PDB file of C-alpha atoms in Angstrom:
ATOM      1  CA  MET A   1     -44.710 169.737 101.416  1.00 48.00           C
ATOM      2  CA  LYS A   2     -42.531 167.982  98.826  1.00 56.00           C
ATOM      3  CA  ARG A   3     -43.940 164.867  97.306  1.00 57.00           C
ATOM      4  CA  LYS A   4     -42.058 161.679  98.211  1.00 65.00           C
ATOM      5  CA  ARG A   5     -40.135 159.993  95.387  1.00 76.00           C
ATOM      6  CA  ASN A   6     -40.403 156.239  94.846  1.00 80.00           C
ATOM      7  CA  TRP A   7     -37.352 154.305  95.961  1.00 83.00           C
ATOM      8  CA  ALA A   8     -37.893 150.726  94.854  1.00 82.00           C
ATOM      9  CA  VAL A   9     -36.274 147.627  96.281  1.00 85.00           C
ATOM     10  CA  MET A  10     -36.166 144.677  93.848  1.00 81.00           C
ATOM     11  CA  TRP A  11     -35.947 141.617  95.941  1.00 79.00           C
ATOM     12  CA  GLY A  12     -36.927 137.862  96.217  1.00 73.00           C
ATOM     13  CA  SER A  13     -40.097 136.598  97.639  1.00 69.00           C
ATOM     14  CA  GLY A  14     -39.258 133.996 100.233  1.00 72.00           C
ATOM     15  CA  LEU A  15     -39.770 134.574 103.877  1.00 73.00           C
ATOM     16  CA  GLY A  16     -35.986 134.619 104.373  1.00 75.00           C
ATOM     17  CA  ASP A  17     -35.650 137.253 101.561  1.00 79.00           C
ATOM     18  CA  ILE A  18     -38.149 139.455 103.239  1.00 82.00           C
ATOM     19  CA  LEU A  19     -36.628 139.116 106.682  1.00 81.00           C
ATOM     20  CA  VAL A  20     -33.129 139.939 105.389  1.00 83.00           C
ATOM     21  CA  ILE A  21     -34.263 143.061 103.470  1.00 86.00           C
ATOM     22  CA  ARG A  22     -36.439 144.238 106.401  1.00 87.00           C
ATOM     23  CA  PRO A  23     -33.916 146.739 107.864  1.00 89.00           C
ATOM     24  CA  PHE A  24     -33.455 148.396 104.474  1.00 89.00           C
ATOM     25  CA  LEU A  25     -37.198 148.746 104.064  1.00 88.00           C
ATOM     26  CA  MET A  26     -37.530 150.062 107.622  1.00 88.00           C
ATOM     27  CA  ALA A  27     -34.797 152.662 106.980  1.00 89.00           C
ATOM     28  CA  LEU A  28     -36.567 153.808 103.743  1.00 87.00           C
ATOM     29  CA  ALA A  29     -39.914 154.024 105.513  1.00 86.00           C
ATOM     30  CA  GLU A  30     -38.374 156.331 108.171  1.00 85.00           C
ATOM     31  CA  ASN A  31     -36.916 158.612 105.517  1.00 83.00           C
ATOM     32  CA  THR A  32     -39.089 161.608 104.689  1.00 76.00           C
ATOM     33  CA  LEU A  33     -37.871 161.969 101.101  1.00 81.00           C
ATOM     34  CA  TYR A  34     -38.775 158.541  99.759  1.00 79.00           C
ATOM     35  CA  GLN A  35     -41.811 156.309  99.511  1.00 80.00           C
ATOM     36  CA  PRO A  36     -40.535 152.737  99.714  1.00 82.00           C
ATOM     37  CA  LEU A  37     -41.794 150.302  97.106  1.00 80.00           C
ATOM     38  CA  LEU A  38     -40.958 146.563  97.237  1.00 80.00           C
ATOM     39  CA  LEU A  39     -40.871 144.901  93.866  1.00 76.00           C
ATOM     40  CA  THR A  40     -40.969 141.086  94.258  1.00 75.00           C
ATOM     41  CA  THR A  41     -41.747 137.968  92.341  1.00 67.00           C
ATOM     42  CA  SER A  42     -45.160 136.373  92.110  1.00 62.00           C
ATOM     43  CA  ARG A  43     -45.947 135.251  95.591  1.00 68.00           C
ATOM     44  CA  SER A  44     -49.432 136.292  96.649  1.00 71.00           C
ATOM     45  CA  TYR A  45     -48.592 136.102 100.327  1.00 77.00           C
ATOM     46  CA  ILE A  46     -45.870 138.790 100.310  1.00 80.00           C
ATOM     47  CA  PRO A  47     -48.206 141.744 100.967  1.00 82.00           C
ATOM     48  CA  ASP A  48     -49.561 139.869 104.030  1.00 82.00           C
ATOM     49  CA  VAL A  49     -46.006 139.191 105.277  1.00 81.00           C
ATOM     50  CA  VAL A  50     -45.051 142.843 104.815  1.00 83.00           C
ATOM     51  CA  ASN A  51     -48.220 143.855 106.707  1.00 82.00           C
ATOM     52  CA  ALA A  52     -47.475 141.397 109.501  1.00 80.00           C
ATOM     53  CA  LEU A  53     -44.022 142.823 109.834  1.00 80.00           C
ATOM     54  CA  SER A  54     -45.617 146.282 110.243  1.00 81.00           C
ATOM     55  CA  LEU A  55     -43.552 147.693 107.403  1.00 84.00           C
ATOM     56  CA  ASN A  56     -44.846 150.924 105.836  1.00 84.00           C
ATOM     57  CA  VAL A  57     -44.052 149.798 102.349  1.00 86.00           C
ATOM     58  CA  LYS A  58     -46.039 149.522  99.086  1.00 84.00           C
ATOM     59  CA  VAL A  59     -45.712 146.137  97.519  1.00 84.00           C
ATOM     60  CA  LYS A  60     -45.861 145.369  93.806  1.00 80.00           C
ATOM     61  CA  VAL A  61     -45.904 141.691  92.975  1.00 79.00           C
ATOM     62  CA  PHE A  62     -44.870 140.837  89.451  1.00 76.00           C
ATOM     63  CA  SER A  63     -44.592 137.825  87.198  1.00 72.00           C
ATOM     64  CA  ASN A  64     -41.769 135.352  87.402  1.00 70.00           C
ATOM     65  CA  SER A  65     -41.416 135.608  83.646  1.00 75.00           C
ATOM     66  CA  PHE A  66     -39.033 138.243  82.296  1.00 72.00           C
ATOM     67  CA  TRP A  67     -41.681 139.519  79.875  1.00 78.00           C
ATOM     68  CA  GLY A  68     -44.485 139.670  82.461  1.00 76.00           C
ATOM     69  CA  ALA A  69     -42.217 141.604  84.784  1.00 72.00           C
ATOM     70  CA  LEU A  70     -41.165 143.934  81.974  1.00 73.00           C
ATOM     71  CA  GLN A  71     -44.851 144.750  81.318  1.00 76.00           C
ATOM     72  CA  MET A  72     -45.427 145.520  85.005  1.00 74.00           C
ATOM     73  CA  PHE A  73     -42.398 147.823  85.040  1.00 70.00           C
ATOM     74  CA  ARG A  74     -43.688 149.752  82.141  1.00 70.00           C
ATOM     75  CA  GLU A  75     -46.834 150.458  84.007  1.00 70.00           C
ATOM     76  CA  ALA A  76     -45.097 151.201  87.339  1.00 66.00           C
ATOM     77  CA  PRO A  77     -45.018 154.690  88.797  1.00 64.00           C
ATOM     78  CA  GLY A  78     -41.852 156.761  88.260  1.00 75.00           C
ATOM     79  CA  ILE A  79     -39.019 155.301  90.287  1.00 81.00           C
ATOM     80  CA  SER A  80     -36.178 157.692  91.172  1.00 82.00           C
ATOM     81  CA  ARG A  81     -33.977 155.013  92.686  1.00 85.00           C
ATOM     82  CA  ILE A  82     -33.876 151.259  92.746  1.00 85.00           C
ATOM     83  CA  TYR A  83     -31.874 149.001  95.102  1.00 87.00           C
ATOM     84  CA  ILE A  84     -30.938 145.576  93.733  1.00 86.00           C
ATOM     85  CA  GLY A  85     -28.835 144.508  96.672  1.00 84.00           C
ATOM     86  CA  PRO A  86     -25.795 142.312  96.896  1.00 82.00           C
ATOM     87  CA  HIS A  87     -25.261 139.141  94.787  1.00 76.00           C
ATOM     88  CA  ASN A  88     -27.862 140.027  92.145  1.00 78.00           C
ATOM     89  CA  THR A  89     -28.516 138.152  88.886  1.00 79.00           C
ATOM     90  CA  ALA A  90     -28.212 139.312  85.343  1.00 81.00           C
ATOM     91  CA  LYS A  91     -31.954 139.200  85.048  1.00 77.00           C
ATOM     92  CA  THR A  92     -32.348 141.525  88.023  1.00 78.00           C
ATOM     93  CA  LYS A  93     -29.752 143.988  86.657  1.00 80.00           C
ATOM     94  CA  LEU A  94     -31.461 143.991  83.229  1.00 80.00           C
ATOM     95  CA  LEU A  95     -34.986 144.561  84.696  1.00 77.00           C
ATOM     96  CA  ALA A  96     -33.564 147.383  86.926  1.00 79.00           C
ATOM     97  CA  TYR A  97     -32.075 149.019  83.840  1.00 80.00           C
ATOM     98  CA  VAL A  98     -35.363 148.625  81.894  1.00 77.00           C
ATOM     99  CA  ILE A  99     -37.320 150.365  84.690  1.00 75.00           C
ATOM    100  CA  GLY A 100     -35.484 153.523  83.877  1.00 72.00           C
ATOM    101  CA  ALA A 101     -34.894 154.610  87.483  1.00 74.00           C
ATOM    102  CA  GLY A 102     -32.838 157.689  88.042  1.00 76.00           C
ATOM    103  CA  ARG A 103     -30.209 155.609  89.853  1.00 82.00           C
ATOM    104  CA  ILE A 104     -29.633 151.854  90.156  1.00 83.00           C
ATOM    105  CA  LEU A 105     -28.037 151.104  93.442  1.00 83.00           C
ATOM    106  CA  HIS A 106     -26.262 147.861  94.203  1.00 80.00           C
ATOM    107  CA  SER A 107     -24.237 146.792  97.152  1.00 80.00           C
ATOM    108  CA  THR A 108     -20.765 148.100  97.558  1.00 76.00           C
ATOM    109  CA  SER A 109     -20.143 145.984 100.615  1.00 77.00           C
ATOM    110  CA  VAL A 110     -17.367 143.339 100.592  1.00 76.00           C
ATOM    111  CA  LYS A 111     -19.047 141.287 103.308  1.00 75.00           C
ATOM    112  CA  SER A 112     -20.067 137.793 102.325  1.00 71.00           C
ATOM    113  CA  PHE A 113     -23.281 137.382 104.282  1.00 79.00           C
ATOM    114  CA  ILE A 114     -26.216 139.215 102.744  1.00 82.00           C
ATOM    115  CA  ALA A 115     -27.603 140.623 105.974  1.00 83.00           C
ATOM    116  CA  ASP A 116     -24.258 142.223 106.858  1.00 85.00           C
ATOM    117  CA  ALA A 117     -23.896 143.610 103.285  1.00 87.00           C
ATOM    118  CA  ILE A 118     -27.359 145.191 103.464  1.00 88.00           C
ATOM    119  CA  ALA A 119     -26.578 146.699 106.873  1.00 88.00           C
ATOM    120  CA  ASP A 120     -23.474 148.259 105.294  1.00 89.00           C
ATOM    121  CA  ASP A 121     -25.598 149.597 102.366  1.00 89.00           C
ATOM    122  CA  ILE A 122     -28.057 151.313 104.658  1.00 90.00           C
ATOM    123  CA  VAL A 123     -25.261 153.280 106.132  1.00 90.00           C
ATOM    124  CA  SER A 124     -23.402 153.978 102.899  1.00 89.00           C
ATOM    125  CA  PHE A 125     -26.550 155.207 101.141  1.00 88.00           C
ATOM    126  CA  GLY A 126     -27.113 157.616 104.057  1.00 88.00           C
ATOM    127  CA  LEU A 127     -30.422 156.041 105.190  1.00 88.00           C
ATOM    128  CA  SER A 128     -29.177 155.584 108.775  1.00 87.00           C
ATOM    129  CA  GLU A 129     -25.999 156.167 110.791  1.00 87.00           C
ATOM    130  CA  ASN A 130     -26.269 152.676 112.265  1.00 85.00           C
ATOM    131  CA  ALA A 131     -27.788 149.516 110.925  1.00 84.00           C
ATOM    132  CA  ILE A 132     -28.314 146.161 112.522  1.00 80.00           C
ATOM    133  CA  PRO A 133     -28.389 143.028 110.312  1.00 76.00           C
ATOM    134  CA  TYR A 134     -32.010 141.737 110.228  1.00 71.00           C
ATOM    135  CA  GLY A 135     -33.133 144.958 111.963  1.00 71.00           C
ATOM    136  CA  SER A 136     -34.466 145.765 115.381  1.00 67.00           C
ATOM    137  CA  LEU A 137     -36.399 143.379 117.589  1.00 61.00           C
ATOM    138  CA  PRO A 138     -39.092 142.273 117.936  1.00 60.00           C
ATOM    139  CA  ILE A 139     -39.578 141.407 114.298  1.00 63.00           C
ATOM    140  CA  PHE A 140     -43.372 141.088 114.762  1.00 59.00           C
ATOM    141  CA  LYS A 141     -45.177 143.645 116.842  1.00 57.00           C
ATOM    142  CA  ASP A 142     -46.921 142.453 120.033  1.00 56.00           C
ATOM    143  CA  LYS A 143     -50.248 141.055 119.024  1.00 53.00           C
ATOM    144  CA  SER A 144     -51.001 139.245 122.305  1.00 54.00           C
ATOM    145  CA  ASN A 145     -54.464 140.910 122.428  1.00 53.00           C
ATOM    146  CA  ASP A 146     -55.377 139.555 119.012  1.00 52.00           C
ATOM    147  CA  ASN A 147     -57.308 136.286 119.228  1.00 47.00           C
ATOM    148  CA  GLU A 148     -55.867 134.995 115.927  1.00 46.00           C
ATOM    149  CA  TYR A 149     -52.321 135.467 117.091  1.00 47.00           C
ATOM    150  CA  GLU A 150     -51.177 132.072 118.431  1.00 57.00           C
ATOM    151  CA  PHE A 151     -47.393 132.479 118.649  1.00 57.00           C
ATOM    152  CA  ALA A 152     -46.866 135.045 121.344  1.00 63.00           C
ATOM    153  CA  ASN A 153     -44.411 132.765 123.266  1.00 74.00           C
ATOM    154  CA  SER A 154     -42.700 131.418 120.117  1.00 75.00           C
ATOM    155  CA  ILE A 155     -39.441 131.761 118.303  1.00 77.00           C
ATOM    156  CA  VAL A 156     -39.712 131.197 114.534  1.00 74.00           C
ATOM    157  CA  VAL A 157     -36.520 129.978 112.808  1.00 74.00           C
ATOM    158  CA  HIS A 158     -36.440 130.194 109.054  1.00 69.00           C
ATOM    159  CA  CYS A 159     -33.584 127.866 108.126  1.00 68.00           C
ATOM    160  CA  GLY A 160     -34.199 127.702 104.382  1.00 63.00           C
ATOM    161  CA  ALA A 161     -31.211 128.266 102.250  1.00 59.00           C
ATOM    162  CA  LYS A 162     -30.739 127.636  98.607  1.00 62.00           C
ATOM    163  CA  ALA A 163     -27.530 125.849  97.568  1.00 63.00           C
ATOM    164  CA  LEU A 164     -27.339 128.404  94.699  1.00 61.00           C
ATOM    165  CA  TRP A 165     -26.424 131.172  97.235  1.00 59.00           C
ATOM    166  CA  GLU A 166     -23.497 130.107  99.227  1.00 59.00           C
ATOM    167  CA  THR A 167     -23.730 133.265 101.348  1.00 55.00           C
ATOM    168  CA  THR A 168     -27.196 132.252 102.765  1.00 61.00           C
ATOM    169  CA  ILE A 169     -25.927 128.878 104.089  1.00 69.00           C
ATOM    170  CA  TRP A 170     -25.102 129.254 107.795  1.00 71.00           C
ATOM    171  CA  PRO A 171     -22.310 127.162 109.126  1.00 76.00           C
ATOM    172  CA  VAL A 172     -23.306 123.965 111.047  1.00 78.00           C
ATOM    173  CA  ASP A 173     -21.438 125.111 114.201  1.00 84.00           C
ATOM    174  CA  LYS A 174     -23.553 128.284 114.300  1.00 81.00           C
ATOM    175  CA  TRP A 175     -26.801 126.187 114.101  1.00 78.00           C
ATOM    176  CA  ILE A 176     -25.542 124.045 116.942  1.00 83.00           C
ATOM    177  CA  GLN A 177     -24.852 127.153 119.070  1.00 87.00           C
ATOM    178  CA  LEU A 178     -28.203 128.632 118.258  1.00 84.00           C
ATOM    179  CA  LEU A 179     -30.210 125.500 119.072  1.00 83.00           C
ATOM    180  CA  SER A 180     -28.324 125.030 122.243  1.00 85.00           C
ATOM    181  CA  ARG A 181     -29.272 128.518 123.419  1.00 86.00           C
ATOM    182  CA  LEU A 182     -32.897 128.267 122.177  1.00 84.00           C
ATOM    183  CA  ASN A 183     -33.303 124.992 123.990  1.00 83.00           C
ATOM    184  CA  LYS A 184     -32.675 126.831 127.281  1.00 86.00           C
ATOM    185  CA  THR A 185     -35.505 129.321 126.749  1.00 84.00           C
ATOM    186  CA  ASN A 186     -39.176 128.895 127.765  1.00 81.00           C
ATOM    187  CA  HIS A 187     -40.252 129.566 124.178  1.00 80.00           C
ATOM    188  CA  GLN A 188     -41.885 127.269 121.677  1.00 78.00           C
ATOM    189  CA  ILE A 189     -39.451 126.880 118.771  1.00 79.00           C
ATOM    190  CA  LEU A 190     -40.884 126.703 115.308  1.00 73.00           C
ATOM    191  CA  PHE A 191     -38.842 125.842 112.188  1.00 72.00           C
ATOM    192  CA  VAL A 192     -40.081 127.081 108.814  1.00 66.00           C
ATOM    193  CA  GLY A 193     -38.620 127.177 105.324  1.00 58.00           C
TER     194      GLY A 193
END
């Protein structure tokens, strides 16, 4: 059996960041050639979030400082490919180059919204023939038998968006439509972010 090669995904560490990259990580995890590795900034809760999402992905949390991240990359296992996604920064591009991956992959999609661009990338990189922005549902596996799981009848809405990234700000009319539809359900609605 051939050993899987590491395909890293360098990505942000907010809940919204993880939810938007989820379909890419899922597509990688289903691929028999690659071992997905999520490289993210220093948020200690990210491994727990990845676990709660039932993603079969290794997580490497690195320092927010350039030099701290650089040191971690020097100690990282060999990475054959790294995906830096759409709308990346100069710091991300530089760190990806320093890692020395065989290939640095960035988005070739012309779509504005990050989730749509990532779905296009999944298909264009040959990871899947069909990709849905934000991935398949349910996002969290059914844990209704788990005593610690309190949100079985809930919908969690992460509405955080940084003004820095125009593509993550959802139009107000879309929020109105969503809230109107959610209000008609029998679910508890939780807003986070």
